[in-house]
């Protein structure tokens, strides 16, 4: 079967259609609830009027400038995290792999909390989180490599250990942080969207990542079966 087309791997025809439709519907419902529910309720009629460009000024400000950008930003971030987890599970051939288990999220949290303790904010906090995630990635891959080579099991176990270490550092930073900065640090760890701006950039990134990853879906599914079977089916 060498050189066979990986797209011919048997699978249930349209087995993904129903779950995908249900998940899409659930996402729309969640977005609607995120916009409608809050300290000031928004009725479905008011929400529909605002989306059509009508409604009073207060409702338009509440929906279009406050809640909708935050809801769309949360949707984009959640989608990117889900995609990262799915790709990691395929490449590491383990259903437990995700950015949290591998320590990437812990490194990002430590970077952001250190920046907050230093008194910086905004873009510098985001940049520090990215630097922390990148540093954690290098640590995990470096420790997992050792004197041999990378294997999915070694990467995953190393990531679990590093994630536990980052968790301890996060607890230490929270315990020594000034009282006035503690709420902001906790909100960031919980996923604070108070400062979320225009959601165009994360949504565009999610769209581009989806367009790149979806055509590779069948090949990645074959790769998840192991390198030998993937090579036999023509997947590099």
mmCIF file of C-alpha atoms in Angstrom:
data_model
loop_
_atom_site.group_PDB
_atom_site.id
_atom_site.type_symbol
_atom_site.label_atom_id
_atom_site.label_comp_id
_atom_site.label_asym_id
_atom_site.label_seq_id
_atom_site.Cartn_x
_atom_site.Cartn_y
_atom_site.Cartn_z
ATOM 1 C CA UNK A 1 0.000 0.000 0.000
ATOM 2 C CA UNK A 2 3.044 2.254 -0.233
ATOM 3 C CA UNK A 3 2.249 5.561 -1.817
ATOM 4 C CA UNK A 4 -1.506 5.125 -1.329
ATOM 5 C CA UNK A 5 -3.607 8.226 -1.130
ATOM 6 C CA UNK A 6 -4.300 8.964 2.566
ATOM 7 C CA UNK A 7 -7.637 10.468 1.576
ATOM 8 C CA UNK A 8 -8.869 6.960 0.809
ATOM 9 C CA UNK A 9 -8.610 5.874 4.446
ATOM 10 C CA UNK A 10 -12.058 4.419 5.323
ATOM 11 C CA UNK A 11 -14.216 6.465 7.619
ATOM 12 C CA UNK A 12 -17.912 6.837 8.315
ATOM 13 C CA UNK A 13 -19.429 8.856 5.526
ATOM 14 C CA UNK A 14 -20.589 12.227 6.799
ATOM 15 C CA UNK A 15 -20.199 10.971 10.368
ATOM 16 C CA UNK A 16 -18.989 14.396 11.378
ATOM 17 C CA UNK A 17 -21.901 16.364 9.898
ATOM 18 C CA UNK A 18 -24.420 15.972 12.734
ATOM 19 C CA UNK A 19 -21.964 16.695 15.595
ATOM 20 C CA UNK A 20 -20.594 19.684 13.697
ATOM 21 C CA UNK A 21 -24.084 21.094 13.151
ATOM 22 C CA UNK A 22 -24.979 20.599 16.817
ATOM 23 C CA UNK A 23 -21.743 22.246 17.966
ATOM 24 C CA UNK A 24 -22.306 25.173 15.586
ATOM 25 C CA UNK A 25 -25.816 25.625 16.948
ATOM 26 C CA UNK A 26 -24.532 25.459 20.525
ATOM 27 C CA UNK A 27 -21.892 28.092 19.684
ATOM 28 C CA UNK A 28 -24.534 30.451 18.313
ATOM 29 C CA UNK A 29 -26.689 29.931 21.393
ATOM 30 C CA UNK A 30 -23.685 30.600 23.659
ATOM 31 C CA UNK A 31 -22.858 33.796 21.752
ATOM 32 C CA UNK A 32 -26.456 34.942 22.048
ATOM 33 C CA UNK A 33 -26.508 34.277 25.789
ATOM 34 C CA UNK A 34 -23.163 36.050 26.257
ATOM 35 C CA UNK A 35 -24.597 39.152 24.618
ATOM 36 C CA UNK A 36 -28.064 39.015 26.197
ATOM 37 C CA UNK A 37 -27.300 38.006 29.799
ATOM 38 C CA UNK A 38 -25.666 40.398 32.239
ATOM 39 C CA UNK A 39 -26.287 43.087 34.817
ATOM 40 C CA UNK A 40 -28.578 44.666 32.230
ATOM 41 C CA UNK A 41 -30.698 42.155 30.367
ATOM 42 C CA UNK A 42 -31.194 42.358 26.615
ATOM 43 C CA UNK A 43 -34.320 40.797 25.164
ATOM 44 C CA UNK A 44 -34.160 38.814 21.910
ATOM 45 C CA UNK A 45 -36.243 41.508 20.208
ATOM 46 C CA UNK A 46 -33.828 44.244 21.295
ATOM 47 C CA UNK A 47 -30.822 42.161 20.265
ATOM 48 C CA UNK A 48 -32.290 41.494 16.828
ATOM 49 C CA UNK A 49 -33.109 45.193 16.409
ATOM 50 C CA UNK A 50 -29.552 46.207 17.302
ATOM 51 C CA UNK A 51 -28.076 43.682 14.872
ATOM 52 C CA UNK A 52 -30.297 45.171 12.147
ATOM 53 C CA UNK A 53 -28.929 48.634 12.911
ATOM 54 C CA UNK A 54 -31.941 49.783 14.886
ATOM 55 C CA UNK A 55 -32.678 50.063 18.616
ATOM 56 C CA UNK A 56 -31.925 52.821 21.099
ATOM 57 C CA UNK A 57 -28.467 54.257 21.694
ATOM 58 C CA UNK A 58 -27.988 52.534 25.063
ATOM 59 C CA UNK A 59 -28.757 49.104 23.641
ATOM 60 C CA UNK A 60 -26.437 49.648 20.678
ATOM 61 C CA UNK A 61 -23.599 50.711 22.970
ATOM 62 C CA UNK A 62 -24.186 47.796 25.315
ATOM 63 C CA UNK A 63 -24.313 45.178 22.568
ATOM 64 C CA UNK A 64 -21.998 46.468 19.849
ATOM 65 C CA UNK A 65 -19.291 48.141 21.929
ATOM 66 C CA UNK A 66 -19.181 46.069 25.109
ATOM 67 C CA UNK A 67 -20.662 42.585 24.990
ATOM 68 C CA UNK A 68 -20.365 41.510 21.364
ATOM 69 C CA UNK A 69 -16.611 42.242 21.022
ATOM 70 C CA UNK A 70 -15.906 40.361 24.260
ATOM 71 C CA UNK A 71 -18.084 37.412 23.263
ATOM 72 C CA UNK A 72 -16.450 37.159 19.830
ATOM 73 C CA UNK A 73 -12.988 37.451 21.386
ATOM 74 C CA UNK A 74 -13.823 34.619 23.787
ATOM 75 C CA UNK A 75 -15.131 32.561 20.859
ATOM 76 C CA UNK A 76 -11.906 33.118 18.891
ATOM 77 C CA UNK A 77 -9.626 32.336 21.831
ATOM 78 C CA UNK A 78 -11.600 29.204 22.684
ATOM 79 C CA UNK A 79 -11.466 28.052 19.077
ATOM 80 C CA UNK A 80 -7.718 28.559 18.883
ATOM 81 C CA UNK A 81 -7.170 26.676 22.141
ATOM 82 C CA UNK A 82 -9.348 23.833 20.895
ATOM 83 C CA UNK A 83 -7.409 23.665 17.638
ATOM 84 C CA UNK A 84 -4.089 23.719 19.480
ATOM 85 C CA UNK A 85 -5.244 20.863 21.689
ATOM 86 C CA UNK A 86 -6.514 18.813 18.747
ATOM 87 C CA UNK A 87 -3.263 19.230 16.810
ATOM 88 C CA UNK A 88 -1.186 18.333 19.845
ATOM 89 C CA UNK A 89 -3.263 15.211 20.441
ATOM 90 C CA UNK A 90 -2.691 14.125 16.842
ATOM 91 C CA UNK A 91 1.016 14.905 16.685
ATOM 92 C CA UNK A 92 1.761 13.376 20.092
ATOM 93 C CA UNK A 93 -0.707 10.517 19.513
ATOM 94 C CA UNK A 94 -2.196 10.960 22.976
ATOM 95 C CA UNK A 95 -5.733 12.172 23.788
ATOM 96 C CA UNK A 96 -4.480 13.880 26.957
ATOM 97 C CA UNK A 97 -2.164 16.329 25.190
ATOM 98 C CA UNK A 98 -3.172 19.985 25.250
ATOM 99 C CA UNK A 99 -1.524 23.364 26.017
ATOM 100 C CA UNK A 100 -2.333 22.990 29.719
ATOM 101 C CA UNK A 101 -0.972 19.473 30.216
ATOM 102 C CA UNK A 102 2.187 20.273 28.255
ATOM 103 C CA UNK A 103 2.907 23.322 30.428
ATOM 104 C CA UNK A 104 2.504 25.986 27.736
ATOM 105 C CA UNK A 105 -0.417 27.684 29.481
ATOM 106 C CA UNK A 106 1.402 27.574 32.802
ATOM 107 C CA UNK A 107 4.435 29.280 31.309
ATOM 108 C CA UNK A 108 2.215 31.939 29.752
ATOM 109 C CA UNK A 109 0.508 32.538 33.104
ATOM 110 C CA UNK A 110 3.822 32.929 34.918
ATOM 111 C CA UNK A 111 5.053 35.401 32.297
ATOM 112 C CA UNK A 112 1.893 37.477 32.555
ATOM 113 C CA UNK A 113 1.829 37.478 36.374
ATOM 114 C CA UNK A 114 5.480 38.534 36.564
ATOM 115 C CA UNK A 115 4.709 41.421 34.206
ATOM 116 C CA UNK A 116 1.754 42.445 36.376
ATOM 117 C CA UNK A 117 3.910 42.341 39.502
ATOM 118 C CA UNK A 118 6.393 44.588 37.709
ATOM 119 C CA UNK A 119 3.617 47.119 37.199
ATOM 120 C CA UNK A 120 3.258 46.927 33.420
ATOM 121 C CA UNK A 121 0.036 46.314 31.555
ATOM 122 C CA UNK A 122 -1.643 46.063 28.204
ATOM 123 C CA UNK A 123 0.498 44.776 25.356
ATOM 124 C CA UNK A 124 3.482 44.070 27.606
ATOM 125 C CA UNK A 125 1.436 41.592 29.634
ATOM 126 C CA UNK A 126 0.383 39.824 26.448
ATOM 127 C CA UNK A 127 3.961 39.795 25.181
ATOM 128 C CA UNK A 128 5.208 38.450 28.500
ATOM 129 C CA UNK A 129 2.608 35.671 28.347
ATOM 130 C CA UNK A 130 3.786 34.730 24.853
ATOM 131 C CA UNK A 131 7.413 34.754 25.998
ATOM 132 C CA UNK A 132 6.517 32.542 28.957
ATOM 133 C CA UNK A 133 4.725 30.041 26.714
ATOM 134 C CA UNK A 134 7.677 29.972 24.305
ATOM 135 C CA UNK A 135 10.148 29.480 27.159
ATOM 136 C CA UNK A 136 8.015 26.647 28.541
ATOM 137 C CA UNK A 137 7.947 25.005 25.112
ATOM 138 C CA UNK A 138 11.734 25.127 24.872
ATOM 139 C CA UNK A 139 12.105 23.730 28.399
ATOM 140 C CA UNK A 140 9.702 20.841 27.720
ATOM 141 C CA UNK A 141 11.334 19.898 24.426
ATOM 142 C CA UNK A 142 14.828 20.289 25.864
ATOM 143 C CA UNK A 143 14.140 18.119 28.901
ATOM 144 C CA UNK A 144 12.220 15.528 26.883
ATOM 145 C CA UNK A 145 15.032 15.212 24.357
ATOM 146 C CA UNK A 146 17.750 14.527 26.897
ATOM 147 C CA UNK A 147 20.483 12.360 25.400
ATOM 148 C CA UNK A 148 18.097 10.440 23.170
ATOM 149 C CA UNK A 149 15.272 11.564 20.929
ATOM 150 C CA UNK A 150 11.789 12.940 21.344
ATOM 151 C CA UNK A 151 8.971 10.489 21.816
ATOM 152 C CA UNK A 152 5.284 11.307 22.433
ATOM 153 C CA UNK A 153 5.352 9.678 25.876
ATOM 154 C CA UNK A 154 8.477 11.539 26.986
ATOM 155 C CA UNK A 155 7.117 14.863 25.780
ATOM 156 C CA UNK A 156 3.794 14.343 27.526
ATOM 157 C CA UNK A 157 5.295 13.218 30.832
ATOM 158 C CA UNK A 158 7.828 16.045 30.761
ATOM 159 C CA UNK A 159 5.025 18.501 30.050
ATOM 160 C CA UNK A 160 3.048 17.222 33.041
ATOM 161 C CA UNK A 161 6.054 17.739 35.323
ATOM 162 C CA UNK A 162 6.762 21.227 33.942
ATOM 163 C CA UNK A 163 3.070 22.171 34.238
ATOM 164 C CA UNK A 164 3.105 21.120 37.896
ATOM 165 C CA UNK A 165 6.177 23.292 38.438
ATOM 166 C CA UNK A 166 4.527 26.294 36.801
ATOM 167 C CA UNK A 167 1.480 25.716 39.008
ATOM 168 C CA UNK A 168 3.668 25.983 42.094
ATOM 169 C CA UNK A 169 5.263 29.189 40.781
ATOM 170 C CA UNK A 170 1.812 30.669 40.088
ATOM 171 C CA UNK A 171 0.727 29.902 43.651
ATOM 172 C CA UNK A 172 3.896 31.548 44.993
ATOM 173 C CA UNK A 173 3.397 34.676 42.872
ATOM 174 C CA UNK A 174 -0.210 35.015 44.024
ATOM 175 C CA UNK A 175 0.774 34.586 47.665
ATOM 176 C CA UNK A 176 3.448 37.335 47.581
ATOM 177 C CA UNK A 177 1.600 39.786 45.317
ATOM 178 C CA UNK A 178 0.309 43.087 46.764
ATOM 179 C CA UNK A 179 -3.348 43.065 47.727
ATOM 180 C CA UNK A 180 -4.255 45.776 45.241
ATOM 181 C CA UNK A 181 -2.901 43.747 42.307
ATOM 182 C CA UNK A 182 -4.258 40.381 43.346
ATOM 183 C CA UNK A 183 -7.772 40.819 41.823
ATOM 184 C CA UNK A 184 -6.353 41.713 38.413
ATOM 185 C CA UNK A 185 -4.014 38.722 38.465
ATOM 186 C CA UNK A 186 -6.832 36.363 39.437
ATOM 187 C CA UNK A 187 -9.102 37.797 36.744
ATOM 188 C CA UNK A 188 -6.370 37.276 34.148
ATOM 189 C CA UNK A 189 -5.976 33.644 35.190
ATOM 190 C CA UNK A 190 -9.746 33.161 34.958
ATOM 191 C CA UNK A 191 -9.835 34.623 31.443
ATOM 192 C CA UNK A 192 -10.680 38.299 31.901
ATOM 193 C CA UNK A 193 -12.169 39.904 28.793
ATOM 194 C CA UNK A 194 -12.725 43.369 30.236
ATOM 195 C CA UNK A 195 -10.018 44.869 28.039
ATOM 196 C CA UNK A 196 -10.844 42.899 24.898
ATOM 197 C CA UNK A 197 -10.867 45.219 21.924
ATOM 198 C CA UNK A 198 -11.903 44.596 18.351
ATOM 199 C CA UNK A 199 -12.127 40.825 17.803
ATOM 200 C CA UNK A 200 -11.092 41.033 14.142
ATOM 201 C CA UNK A 201 -7.482 39.909 14.639
ATOM 202 C CA UNK A 202 -8.151 36.743 16.701
ATOM 203 C CA UNK A 203 -11.093 35.789 14.473
ATOM 204 C CA UNK A 204 -8.926 36.230 11.371
ATOM 205 C CA UNK A 205 -6.196 34.102 12.968
ATOM 206 C CA UNK A 206 -8.760 31.404 13.771
ATOM 207 C CA UNK A 207 -10.022 31.466 10.185
ATOM 208 C CA UNK A 208 -6.530 31.231 8.692
ATOM 209 C CA UNK A 209 -5.532 28.436 11.079
ATOM 210 C CA UNK A 210 -8.713 26.528 10.228
ATOM 211 C CA UNK A 211 -8.147 26.908 6.490
ATOM 212 C CA UNK A 212 -4.605 25.578 6.900
ATOM 213 C CA UNK A 213 -5.457 22.702 9.256
ATOM 214 C CA UNK A 214 -8.696 21.359 7.771
ATOM 215 C CA UNK A 215 -7.188 20.186 4.446
ATOM 216 C CA UNK A 216 -4.582 18.287 6.475
ATOM 217 C CA UNK A 217 -7.217 16.591 8.633
ATOM 218 C CA UNK A 218 -7.194 13.176 6.946
ATOM 219 C CA UNK A 219 -3.394 13.042 6.817
ATOM 220 C CA UNK A 220 -3.189 14.005 10.486
ATOM 221 C CA UNK A 221 -5.693 11.294 11.387
ATOM 222 C CA UNK A 222 -3.505 8.763 9.602
ATOM 223 C CA UNK A 223 -0.423 10.161 11.355
ATOM 224 C CA UNK A 224 -2.146 9.605 14.702
ATOM 225 C CA UNK A 225 -2.017 5.851 14.026
ATOM 226 C CA UNK A 226 1.764 5.925 14.232
ATOM 227 C CA UNK A 227 4.715 6.773 11.970
ATOM 228 C CA UNK A 228 4.956 3.302 10.385
ATOM 229 C CA UNK A 229 1.310 3.107 9.350
ATOM 230 C CA UNK A 230 1.410 6.719 8.182
ATOM 231 C CA UNK A 231 4.477 6.032 6.029
ATOM 232 C CA UNK A 232 2.827 2.916 4.602
ATOM 233 C CA UNK A 233 -0.155 5.049 3.565
ATOM 234 C CA UNK A 234 2.050 7.681 1.933
ATOM 235 C CA UNK A 235 2.023 10.352 4.672
ATOM 236 C CA UNK A 236 5.391 11.920 5.388
#
